[in-house]
């Protein structure tokens, strides 16, 4: 009995986890496909698609002031915010163009 | 000319290679590089043991000019096609010599001549029979002497500086909570025997791969796609030993039916502590460790000499969550891949065992997370717990704790005290491993019995105290100051989509998946480096570096004032770790990788090449 239950629940776990573990789980269709800029997709795996990041120490982006987000991204990009987790953000945003930064800031800031 | 040597004069060329037939033991080997009549360089090697089913190819220019004789050992070394053309040959001891002068002892030749017969299957392999004076065996038994108490795993101890043992990996039958299973494990046991040695000892492991042929043997290997689950090798996790030849060489591929003789020599100043061993052949690591192929290795000293710790009864607790195939032997990565797959955790191979401790007693637990993927935050509510070591190395002082984290590959020294009679749960609480939600796991029942329980013999150790002062340090592991650092590097942990790979996924370090032909880090022996690991994924990655341990500087930019020495550390999801390390004693190539082993098998690993 246990063996069967184990196998059945195990299979279910695989299916659920497979989706959760999807490498780039920040697919465009997870969020708002009509509005989200392509460059924003890489943000979602940590910052969440619904305004509630799954990671405890990752800030909420949705609803923030666009200008604040733009300035923050530039600070990470230029190394004015550095050390600790800022190093992670630097790696994420270092290749973004000005247009990408504005688009990301506008989209997250404009989404409630 | 030295009479102990036979000189084989050869034509000086840039290439030097010699084939040594199966089952040959060479006590000493010397290569002289000559120009005209003068010798310009000489190298000597001691005791090379040739695998019994494959010849050894030695050379100085097979894939890099600085290669030593003992570096190239069949079976194949992963990633170097040049080596495959020299695979097993039969006949006389030395089939082919060209290049520089090769000198081999007469004794070696005699052994070689005999070995040709051995290779034909006429005689047994002499070193597979362990002499009784090179190993002491301690049966698996309860340290407290109660019938249903959790036994420590069987132990094998070194004797007079040597530990000579026979190991094998096979597809063995094992009864898991989910039912009968066939698992790839060492010596048909979960966990494998505990190896116990002292600094300066030599481990001589005659290893045999008894697993069946690989079902995918006819297919091409794609690096970073799990493959050939029955090809293996042995890694000595945390050991500060040579990564070359038949020492801690994880590039070896030991195929089904092949044997290999490891000789792993510990330096006399090797840090004492808890280490372990497990397979490490890229592509099949996760499948084999997820099966349960692992065991503890203890190098004595340091903490053992603290009076309060020496007085305590000692337990070895190996935590594993073996995963069987859906129908027989595991042949797919799929059941291992999801971080939150349902697992039944075993402690020393038992499901929810009983662990006895007397009221007022302090026991010394050596804990190992030998799992392949899931973290274990560990609690024992109602007990008193004091951490005294991480990855085997002492903390500055005993730290009372309610919960501590064992990432895959981590070890801990714990002093645990029974405060009040009753039954308490050793458990992993439900927690988030990055974005993955993992359930609570009840690992064992801790039963606190009366101090004078008659089931416990009078001669059983009864520790009662926690050390209050500074704990001793492993002397060789001194703090690394700012001034000592000679170089700084950063490593970005990531992941990318690669169509056709397993789950279309490749894990990366600095944007690249593992390539056995590429040196990602080249440093000089004696260099001291500060590395920052930057995790761009929403899951923590426990990074492990071979051969040289590191001193943790900070996690997410927050300094760790304890400055612990470790060899495996979890880089937080979307977080960073900075550590410092010294490249000392050993040249050669080895690896740093994620110890969530499905991540390692799918690319999160780099080569580190330490040069003279």
XYZ file of C-alpha atoms in Angstrom:
724
model
C 0.000 0.000 0.000
C 2.676 2.404 0.994
C 4.579 1.657 -2.105
C 1.640 2.571 -4.297
C 0.857 5.717 -2.360
C 4.481 6.697 -2.451
C 4.650 6.259 -6.177
C 1.410 8.071 -6.872
C 2.200 11.065 -4.735
C 5.724 11.029 -5.983
C 4.563 11.293 -9.554
C 2.328 14.182 -8.623
C 5.216 15.853 -6.891
C 7.288 15.549 -9.985
C 4.642 17.185 -12.103
C 4.110 20.030 -9.691
C 7.750 20.549 -9.018
C 8.664 20.433 -12.632
C 6.636 23.516 -13.214
C 7.982 25.202 -10.106
C 11.524 24.396 -10.991
C 11.305 25.504 -14.576
C 14.617 27.198 -15.190
C 13.288 30.383 -16.604
C 9.952 30.355 -14.913
C 9.668 33.965 -15.877
C 7.934 33.298 -19.123
C 6.187 36.225 -20.694
C 2.814 34.564 -20.451
C 3.199 34.202 -16.678
C 2.561 37.895 -16.237
C 0.963 40.455 -18.500
C 1.863 39.489 -22.048
C 0.361 42.563 -23.630
C 2.362 45.010 -21.605
C 5.449 43.437 -20.096
C 8.662 44.349 -21.897
C 10.869 41.426 -22.813
C 13.699 42.621 -20.587
C 11.435 42.420 -17.539
C 10.997 38.679 -17.864
C 14.287 37.977 -16.138
C 13.075 39.839 -13.030
C 10.104 37.631 -12.355
C 11.811 34.473 -11.139
C 12.932 36.266 -7.977
C 10.635 39.283 -7.726
C 7.498 37.309 -8.515
C 4.751 37.594 -11.045
C 2.035 38.736 -8.688
C 3.772 41.301 -6.557
C 4.723 38.819 -3.865
C 8.264 37.557 -4.270
C 8.689 33.955 -3.170
C 12.050 34.824 -1.631
C 11.793 36.569 1.707
C 14.648 39.006 1.196
C 13.742 40.141 -2.293
C 11.811 43.430 -2.537
C 8.409 43.925 -4.124
C 8.689 45.818 -7.405
C 5.065 46.072 -8.413
C 3.654 49.483 -7.701
C 6.942 51.188 -6.912
C 7.546 54.657 -8.337
C 9.025 54.247 -11.844
C 11.640 56.938 -11.218
C 12.776 55.175 -8.049
C 13.076 51.867 -9.893
C 14.965 53.508 -12.755
C 17.426 55.135 -10.381
C 17.891 51.891 -8.462
C 18.627 49.885 -11.610
C 21.148 52.467 -12.747
C 22.815 52.432 -9.336
C 23.196 48.666 -9.559
C 24.395 48.869 -13.132
C 27.029 51.509 -12.385
C 28.212 49.862 -9.192
C 26.980 52.650 -6.894
C 25.077 49.995 -5.009
C 27.520 47.187 -4.388
C 28.395 44.335 -2.082
C 26.193 41.473 -0.906
C 22.995 41.056 -2.865
C 23.689 44.229 -4.857
C 26.290 42.141 -6.691
C 23.487 39.868 -7.848
C 21.512 42.804 -9.211
C 24.590 44.153 -10.956
C 24.963 40.879 -12.831
C 21.295 40.878 -13.763
C 21.097 44.472 -15.070
C 24.636 45.152 -16.303
C 23.761 44.725 -19.983
C 20.427 46.527 -19.995
C 20.075 49.455 -22.371
C 18.614 52.798 -21.326
C 15.442 51.859 -23.153
C 15.263 48.536 -21.311
C 15.695 50.249 -17.948
C 12.969 52.754 -18.644
C 10.645 50.055 -19.958
C 11.163 47.845 -16.890
C 10.739 50.728 -14.473
C 7.623 51.930 -16.211
C 6.051 48.501 -16.421
C 6.658 47.475 -12.800
C 5.874 50.969 -11.536
C 2.696 51.134 -13.507
C 1.425 47.753 -12.393
C -0.667 47.595 -9.262
C 73.807 3.671 -13.767
C 71.877 2.670 -10.708
C 71.659 -1.120 -10.633
C 68.127 -0.960 -9.328
C 66.968 0.453 -12.587
C 66.647 -0.929 -16.022
C 67.236 1.766 -18.569
C 65.236 1.693 -21.717
C 67.100 3.829 -24.215
C 64.770 5.531 -26.577
C 64.888 8.100 -29.284
C 64.620 11.557 -27.782
C 61.529 13.242 -29.113
C 59.056 15.705 -27.745
C 56.779 12.822 -26.897
C 57.336 10.279 -24.195
C 54.924 7.507 -23.562
C 55.055 4.021 -22.220
C 52.373 1.425 -21.885
C 52.391 -0.569 -18.720
C 50.324 -3.654 -18.806
C 47.495 -4.532 -16.441
C 48.191 -5.516 -12.862
C 51.668 -4.093 -12.748
C 52.980 -2.501 -9.603
C 55.852 -0.136 -10.145
C 57.695 0.686 -6.973
C 59.682 3.472 -8.498
C 59.736 5.174 -11.832
C 62.137 7.785 -13.040
C 62.182 9.830 -16.197
C 65.259 11.691 -17.245
C 64.911 14.339 -19.847
C 68.147 14.336 -21.814
C 69.769 16.628 -24.269
C 72.736 14.981 -25.984
C 74.526 13.309 -23.074
C 73.404 15.585 -20.273
C 70.388 15.170 -18.047
C 68.477 18.400 -17.651
C 65.538 17.280 -15.575
C 64.604 14.244 -13.602
C 61.403 13.108 -12.011
C 60.806 10.207 -9.714
C 57.580 8.610 -8.699
C 56.881 6.104 -6.034
C 54.483 3.248 -6.105
C 52.210 3.322 -9.097
C 49.550 0.673 -8.988
C 48.093 -0.247 -12.310
C 44.413 -1.111 -12.584
C 43.843 -4.785 -13.124
C 41.754 -4.437 -16.233
C 43.352 -1.567 -18.029
C 46.816 -0.542 -18.979
C 48.349 2.707 -17.890
C 49.521 5.257 -20.326
C 52.143 7.589 -19.055
C 53.462 10.473 -20.990
C 54.765 13.965 -20.914
C 52.915 15.507 -23.798
C 49.576 13.807 -24.163
C 47.621 16.940 -23.588
C 49.924 19.451 -21.980
C 53.681 19.666 -21.847
C 53.848 19.705 -18.059
C 52.012 16.446 -17.630
C 53.661 14.017 -15.241
C 54.000 10.333 -15.589
C 51.468 9.539 -12.955
C 48.860 11.863 -14.349
C 47.452 9.728 -17.093
C 45.911 6.583 -15.883
C 43.433 4.424 -17.687
C 40.491 4.006 -17.547
C 39.879 7.069 -19.606
C 40.236 10.520 -18.248
C 37.131 12.482 -19.033
C 37.436 14.925 -21.844
C 40.842 14.102 -23.247
C 40.416 12.293 -26.500
C 44.161 11.990 -26.876
C 44.105 9.527 -24.055
C 41.618 7.139 -25.561
C 43.965 6.017 -28.305
C 46.167 4.421 -25.675
C 43.549 2.234 -24.071
C 44.145 -1.323 -22.912
C 46.772 -3.376 -24.596
C 48.035 -6.794 -23.757
C 51.333 -8.513 -24.004
C 54.591 -7.799 -22.300
C 54.847 -5.301 -19.533
C 56.052 -2.542 -21.786
C 54.779 -2.495 -25.268
C 55.974 0.735 -26.626
C 58.462 3.326 -25.646
C 59.507 6.418 -27.404
C 60.819 9.752 -26.350
C 62.975 10.251 -23.281
C 64.718 7.667 -21.171
C 62.377 5.593 -19.084
C 63.830 3.743 -16.126
C 61.858 1.222 -14.246
C 62.918 -0.919 -11.340
C 63.646 -4.595 -11.907
C 61.084 -5.313 -9.250
C 58.558 -3.447 -11.283
C 59.373 -5.433 -14.366
C 59.063 -8.707 -12.520
C 55.706 -7.663 -11.203
C 54.785 -6.632 -14.679
C 55.717 -9.956 -16.163
C 53.637 -11.755 -13.622
C 50.833 -9.366 -14.183
C 50.502 -10.266 -17.819
C 49.455 -13.672 -16.616
C 47.079 -12.151 -14.150
C 45.471 -10.141 -16.863
C 44.756 -13.340 -18.738
C 42.641 -14.424 -15.799
C 44.950 -17.160 -14.507
C 45.839 -15.735 -11.102
C 44.072 -13.596 -8.541
C 44.899 -9.913 -8.138
C 47.150 -9.888 -5.080
C 46.266 -6.427 -3.783
C 42.581 -7.196 -3.666
C 43.305 -9.349 -0.647
C 43.692 -6.985 2.269
C 46.432 -7.957 4.662
C 45.079 -8.144 8.163
C 47.570 -5.625 9.468
C 46.446 -2.848 7.143
C 42.901 -2.430 8.391
C 40.890 -2.873 11.552
C 37.168 -3.469 11.249
C 34.585 -2.337 13.785
C 31.187 -3.914 13.239
C 28.071 -1.799 12.967
C 26.759 -1.567 16.499
C 24.838 0.566 18.945
C 27.293 2.766 20.812
C 25.081 2.718 23.904
C 24.410 -1.005 23.766
C 20.607 -1.042 23.619
C 19.041 -3.552 21.250
C 16.847 -1.223 19.199
C 19.198 1.761 19.358
C 20.496 3.142 16.069
C 23.827 1.482 15.274
C 26.793 3.430 14.015
C 27.807 2.336 10.508
C 30.522 -0.277 10.247
C 33.966 1.289 10.539
C 37.322 0.480 9.006
C 40.370 1.938 10.725
C 43.917 2.484 9.550
C 46.644 0.463 11.210
C 50.255 1.627 11.385
C 49.622 4.424 8.928
C 47.767 2.405 6.305
C 44.176 1.663 5.550
C 43.935 -0.952 2.859
C 40.430 -1.961 1.948
C 38.334 -3.470 -0.802
C 35.407 -1.407 -2.000
C 32.917 -2.056 -4.731
C 29.867 -0.405 -6.182
C 27.062 -2.636 -7.307
C 23.363 -2.531 -7.998
C 22.362 -3.980 -4.646
C 19.014 -4.972 -3.197
C 17.869 -2.764 -0.338
C 14.571 -2.417 1.463
C 13.382 1.178 1.469
C 10.241 2.459 3.251
C 8.583 2.554 -0.167
C 9.421 -1.087 -0.795
C 12.207 -3.271 -2.181
C 14.658 -1.375 -4.318
C 17.799 -1.911 -6.316
C 20.342 0.799 -5.538
C 23.815 1.747 -6.700
C 25.696 1.692 -3.404
C 29.127 0.966 -1.914
C 29.723 -2.505 -0.506
C 25.993 -3.273 -0.559
C 25.360 -0.992 2.412
C 23.680 2.330 3.194
C 25.725 4.197 4.124
C 29.087 2.734 3.113
C 31.586 1.859 5.835
C 32.976 4.745 7.862
C 36.647 5.278 7.079
C 38.665 6.354 10.109
C 42.255 7.506 9.677
C 44.873 9.795 11.154
C 46.807 12.641 9.538
C 49.732 11.201 7.596
C 47.969 7.903 6.876
C 47.590 6.410 3.428
C 44.309 5.046 2.130
C 44.700 2.219 -0.366
C 41.327 1.452 -1.807
C 40.976 -1.426 -4.242
C 37.786 -0.332 -5.958
C 35.703 -2.487 -8.231
C 32.798 -1.378 -10.396
C 30.455 -4.359 -10.366
C 27.528 -2.593 -11.940
C 25.937 -3.882 -15.139
C 26.771 -2.404 -18.522
C 25.330 1.009 -19.278
C 22.099 0.876 -21.214
C 23.175 3.986 -23.113
C 26.671 2.698 -23.844
C 26.053 2.903 -27.568
C 25.056 6.533 -27.500
C 27.372 9.523 -27.628
C 27.951 11.290 -24.328
C 26.731 14.877 -24.301
C 28.543 16.815 -21.578
C 26.124 18.243 -19.035
C 23.364 15.811 -19.915
C 23.066 12.988 -17.351
C 24.420 9.782 -18.821
C 25.965 6.365 -18.151
C 24.683 5.857 -14.640
C 26.854 2.756 -14.213
C 30.167 4.493 -14.862
C 31.721 5.809 -11.695
C 34.722 6.810 -9.593
C 35.367 7.783 -5.963
C 35.815 11.284 -4.550
C 37.243 11.915 -1.088
C 35.152 14.943 -0.130
C 37.051 17.536 1.858
C 40.361 15.663 1.817
C 43.405 17.865 1.317
C 45.190 15.437 -0.999
C 46.536 15.297 -4.519
C 43.873 15.531 -7.230
C 46.116 13.657 -9.631
C 46.605 10.101 -10.824
C 45.096 7.523 -8.535
C 44.466 9.968 -5.693
C 41.362 12.225 -5.526
C 41.042 12.334 -9.311
C 37.430 12.987 -10.284
C 38.148 12.931 -14.012
C 38.533 9.177 -13.917
C 35.835 7.070 -15.481
C 35.680 3.545 -14.131
C 33.455 1.530 -16.386
C 31.312 -1.442 -15.384
C 33.563 -4.449 -14.895
C 36.684 -2.373 -14.318
C 38.704 -2.082 -11.135
C 40.910 0.707 -9.945
C 43.363 1.072 -7.103
C 43.260 4.368 -5.276
C 46.194 5.495 -3.176
C 45.258 8.601 -1.199
C 47.982 9.953 1.043
C 47.015 12.386 3.787
C 49.595 15.027 4.682
C 50.924 14.781 8.223
C 49.302 18.136 9.010
C 45.951 17.269 7.466
C 43.109 18.973 9.371
C 41.236 16.573 11.608
C 37.495 16.257 11.295
C 34.547 14.777 9.452
C 34.879 14.081 5.759
C 33.131 11.697 3.416
C 33.374 9.823 0.164
C 31.016 9.447 -2.751
C 31.100 8.895 -6.527
C 32.017 11.889 -8.666
C 31.907 10.908 -12.310
C 30.295 13.826 -14.137
C 26.993 12.723 -15.644
C 26.207 9.997 -13.133
C 26.980 11.658 -9.803
C 23.411 12.545 -8.935
C 22.003 9.147 -9.885
C 24.557 7.324 -7.756
C 24.550 9.596 -4.711
C 20.751 9.753 -4.895
C 20.876 5.968 -4.718
C 22.778 6.161 -1.435
C 26.395 5.744 -2.556
C 28.224 7.560 0.238
C 29.997 7.050 3.508
C 31.603 9.036 6.317
C 35.355 9.487 6.632
C 36.833 10.636 9.934
C 40.332 11.967 10.368
C 41.151 11.891 14.049
C 42.515 14.647 16.267
C 41.821 18.248 17.361
C 38.236 18.193 18.683
C 38.704 14.576 19.770
C 41.275 15.750 22.285
C 38.964 18.172 24.112
C 38.284 16.412 27.447
C 34.524 17.020 27.419
C 34.285 15.701 23.840
C 36.593 12.760 24.475
C 34.369 11.772 27.394
C 31.233 11.754 25.256
C 29.739 8.739 23.556
C 30.128 9.224 19.816
C 27.613 8.676 17.072
C 28.034 8.846 13.308
C 24.782 9.934 11.666
C 24.631 9.814 7.882
C 21.459 11.402 6.494
C 20.336 10.209 3.072
C 17.167 10.050 1.038
C 17.721 7.241 -1.473
C 15.523 7.308 -4.501
C 14.793 4.115 -6.413
C 13.940 3.644 -10.029
C 10.265 3.508 -10.860
C 10.742 -0.089 -11.908
C 14.065 -1.454 -10.693
C 17.368 0.338 -11.065
C 17.124 4.091 -11.578
C 17.742 4.783 -15.253
C 16.380 8.317 -15.528
C 17.236 11.670 -13.989
C 13.548 12.559 -13.777
C 12.821 11.304 -10.238
C 15.883 13.134 -8.883
C 15.386 16.407 -10.707
C 12.580 18.204 -8.797
C 13.941 19.797 -5.636
C 10.718 19.070 -3.800
C 10.324 15.450 -4.831
C 8.932 13.353 -1.992
C 11.761 11.640 -0.179
C 12.026 9.162 2.663
C 14.994 10.206 4.762
C 17.165 7.526 6.293
C 19.601 7.834 9.167
C 22.399 5.311 8.812
C 20.174 3.451 6.401
C 17.238 3.217 8.796
C 13.855 4.893 8.516
C 12.901 6.834 11.651
C 15.249 4.944 13.970
C 15.424 5.255 17.741
C 18.377 7.073 19.262
C 18.894 6.621 22.992
C 20.542 9.088 25.334
C 20.587 9.166 29.128
C 19.214 12.050 31.151
C 22.045 14.495 31.737
C 24.209 12.834 29.104
C 26.097 14.737 26.401
C 26.704 12.796 23.193
C 28.978 13.789 20.311
C 27.192 13.447 16.989
C 29.065 13.553 13.703
C 26.390 14.468 11.162
C 26.604 14.276 7.376
C 24.038 15.359 4.820
C 24.885 12.824 2.122
C 21.787 13.607 0.118
C 21.850 14.711 -3.470
C 19.648 17.790 -3.440
C 17.580 18.690 -0.393
C 18.827 20.884 2.439
C 18.302 19.785 6.023
C 17.654 22.422 8.636
C 17.908 20.256 11.744
C 15.985 20.573 15.016
C 15.548 18.463 18.125
C 13.102 20.421 20.265
C 13.390 19.517 23.930
C 17.045 18.600 23.615
C 19.993 20.893 24.282
C 22.201 21.290 21.215
C 25.657 22.845 20.913
C 27.436 23.112 17.562
C 31.184 22.624 17.848
C 32.279 22.121 14.244
C 31.280 22.710 10.622
C 32.560 20.536 7.790
C 34.753 18.912 10.416
C 36.575 22.072 11.434
C 36.101 23.375 14.978
C 34.114 26.525 15.611
C 35.799 29.072 17.915
C 33.530 28.027 20.790
C 30.607 25.691 21.376
C 27.459 27.477 20.164
C 24.108 26.598 21.672
C 21.524 26.366 18.930
C 17.930 25.359 18.306
C 18.382 24.760 14.590
C 21.235 24.565 12.135
C 21.501 23.978 8.414
C 23.135 21.079 6.651
C 23.269 21.690 2.914
C 24.059 18.644 0.778
C 27.697 17.812 1.453
C 27.895 19.629 4.801
C 28.984 17.958 8.016
C 28.571 19.133 11.585
C 29.948 18.191 14.972
C 27.161 18.474 17.509
C 27.067 18.016 21.244
C 23.538 17.065 22.223
C 22.265 16.728 25.754
C 19.285 14.849 27.139
C 17.568 17.178 29.572
C 14.378 15.389 30.585
C 13.230 11.815 30.075
C 10.832 11.336 27.206
C 10.735 10.984 23.428
C 11.740 13.839 21.176
C 11.768 14.215 17.404
C 14.903 14.748 15.406
C 13.332 16.520 12.486
C 13.638 18.765 9.526
C 10.925 21.420 9.801
C 9.028 22.499 6.712
C 11.001 25.221 4.993
C 11.617 27.007 1.723
C 14.664 25.943 -0.265
C 14.674 29.064 -2.372
C 11.323 29.037 -4.122
C 10.774 25.345 -3.453
C 8.554 24.454 -0.509
C 9.806 21.354 1.270
C 7.759 19.448 3.828
C 8.640 18.504 7.389
C 10.559 15.260 7.757
C 10.630 13.236 10.943
C 14.121 11.780 10.892
C 14.400 9.869 14.171
C 13.014 9.477 17.673
C 15.404 10.595 20.363
C 14.582 8.721 23.556
C 15.927 10.201 26.772
C 16.140 7.424 29.359
C 17.039 7.513 33.048
C 20.674 8.146 33.851
C 20.911 4.736 35.533
C 18.909 2.769 32.975
C 19.976 -0.851 33.514
C 20.118 -1.563 29.769
C 23.267 0.535 29.531
C 26.509 -1.028 30.672
C 28.575 0.594 33.398
C 31.548 0.876 31.069
C 29.694 2.924 28.440
C 30.963 6.497 28.197
C 28.818 9.045 30.023
C 29.826 12.561 29.018
C 28.145 15.271 31.004
C 29.802 18.566 30.111
C 29.881 21.051 27.265
C 33.272 22.722 26.738
C 33.011 26.371 27.715
C 36.383 27.753 26.628
C 37.948 28.249 23.218
C 37.928 25.121 21.091
C 41.251 24.062 19.554
C 41.911 24.904 15.927
C 43.223 22.751 13.148
C 46.632 24.386 13.252
C 47.236 24.510 9.533
C 44.052 26.517 8.957
C 45.128 29.941 10.134
C 43.087 33.056 9.374
C 43.679 34.555 5.937
C 44.322 38.270 6.288
C 43.664 40.984 3.701
C 47.393 41.308 3.063
C 47.763 37.654 2.214
C 45.247 37.713 -0.650
C 47.028 37.660 -4.028
C 44.008 37.681 -6.317
C 40.249 38.146 -6.305
C 37.718 36.518 -8.604
C 33.977 36.372 -8.982
C 31.829 33.499 -10.121
C 28.267 34.022 -11.276
C 25.951 31.080 -10.748
C 23.220 30.881 -13.327
C 21.093 28.751 -15.570
C 20.061 28.835 -19.185
C 17.804 27.099 -21.631
C 19.553 24.675 -23.956
C 17.258 22.861 -26.297
C 17.812 19.119 -26.270
C 19.463 18.998 -22.861
C 17.749 17.341 -19.936
C 14.677 19.481 -19.226
C 16.235 21.853 -21.798
C 18.423 23.089 -18.959
C 22.083 23.818 -18.440
C 23.334 25.212 -15.137
C 26.239 27.580 -15.513
C 29.126 29.291 -13.752
C 30.162 32.571 -15.353
C 27.726 31.900 -18.143
C 29.171 28.557 -19.198
C 28.308 24.965 -18.515
C 31.050 22.567 -17.468
C 33.639 21.630 -20.083
C 36.274 19.111 -18.990
C 38.701 20.466 -21.592
C 38.614 24.053 -20.339
C 40.593 25.475 -17.441
C 38.302 28.004 -15.808
C 40.756 28.974 -13.091
C 44.519 28.813 -13.465
C 46.539 29.752 -10.418
C 49.987 29.165 -9.044
C 50.763 26.924 -6.145
C 51.005 29.147 -3.105
C 48.469 31.689 -4.351
C 45.872 32.939 -1.900
C 42.606 34.034 -3.438
C 39.329 35.637 -2.449
C 36.355 34.381 -4.400
C 32.884 35.865 -4.471
C 30.071 33.595 -5.578
C 27.067 35.455 -6.994
C 23.857 33.483 -7.286
C 21.466 34.872 -9.892
C 18.917 32.086 -9.454
C 15.994 31.839 -7.026
C 17.402 28.664 -5.461
C 20.375 28.306 -3.100
C 23.397 26.458 -4.462
C 25.800 24.710 -2.069
C 29.192 25.206 -3.712
C 31.956 22.733 -2.935
C 35.598 23.087 -3.889
C 37.919 20.112 -3.890
C 41.370 19.716 -2.318
C 41.681 23.061 -0.502
C 39.130 24.208 2.099
C 38.126 27.856 2.330
C 37.545 30.384 5.072
C 34.152 32.051 4.913
C 34.376 35.856 4.873
C 30.759 36.937 4.376
C 27.300 35.824 3.334
C 25.168 38.387 1.498
C 27.804 40.924 2.444
C 27.417 40.251 6.175
C 30.725 39.202 7.721
C 30.763 35.836 9.497
C 32.696 36.727 12.622
C 33.451 33.071 13.312
C 35.421 32.894 10.053
C 34.643 29.206 9.731
C 36.717 26.915 7.561
C 34.494 24.851 5.284
C 34.545 23.060 1.963
C 30.859 23.340 1.059
C 28.710 26.428 1.567
C 25.208 27.333 0.504
C 25.131 30.464 -1.615
C 21.703 31.925 -0.814
C 19.077 32.310 -3.499
C 19.694 35.688 -5.161
C 22.579 36.108 -2.753
C 26.340 36.014 -2.417
C 29.131 34.325 -0.505
C 32.725 35.467 -0.242
C 35.481 33.146 0.903
C 39.258 32.962 0.881
C 41.405 29.955 0.092
C 45.040 28.958 -0.131
C 46.291 26.765 -2.965
C 48.903 24.770 -1.119
C 50.764 21.477 -1.330
C 49.178 20.065 -4.480
C 49.299 20.970 -8.138
C 46.831 19.588 -10.633
C 43.294 19.982 -11.852
C 40.227 19.654 -9.753
C 36.748 21.108 -9.618
C 34.364 23.462 -7.862
C 30.710 22.659 -8.278
C 27.198 22.804 -6.919
C 26.482 19.977 -4.484
C 22.877 19.838 -5.563
C 24.133 17.066 -7.734
C 21.576 17.251 -10.548
C 22.890 20.808 -11.003
C 26.457 19.526 -11.141
C 25.594 16.852 -13.682
C 23.875 19.478 -15.824
C 26.726 21.940 -15.870
C 27.321 23.885 -12.653
C 30.988 22.951 -12.308
C 34.336 24.497 -13.245
C 37.902 23.257 -13.509
C 40.584 24.703 -11.260
C 44.143 24.115 -12.438
C 46.895 24.753 -9.913
C 50.303 24.979 -11.518
C 53.833 24.977 -10.178
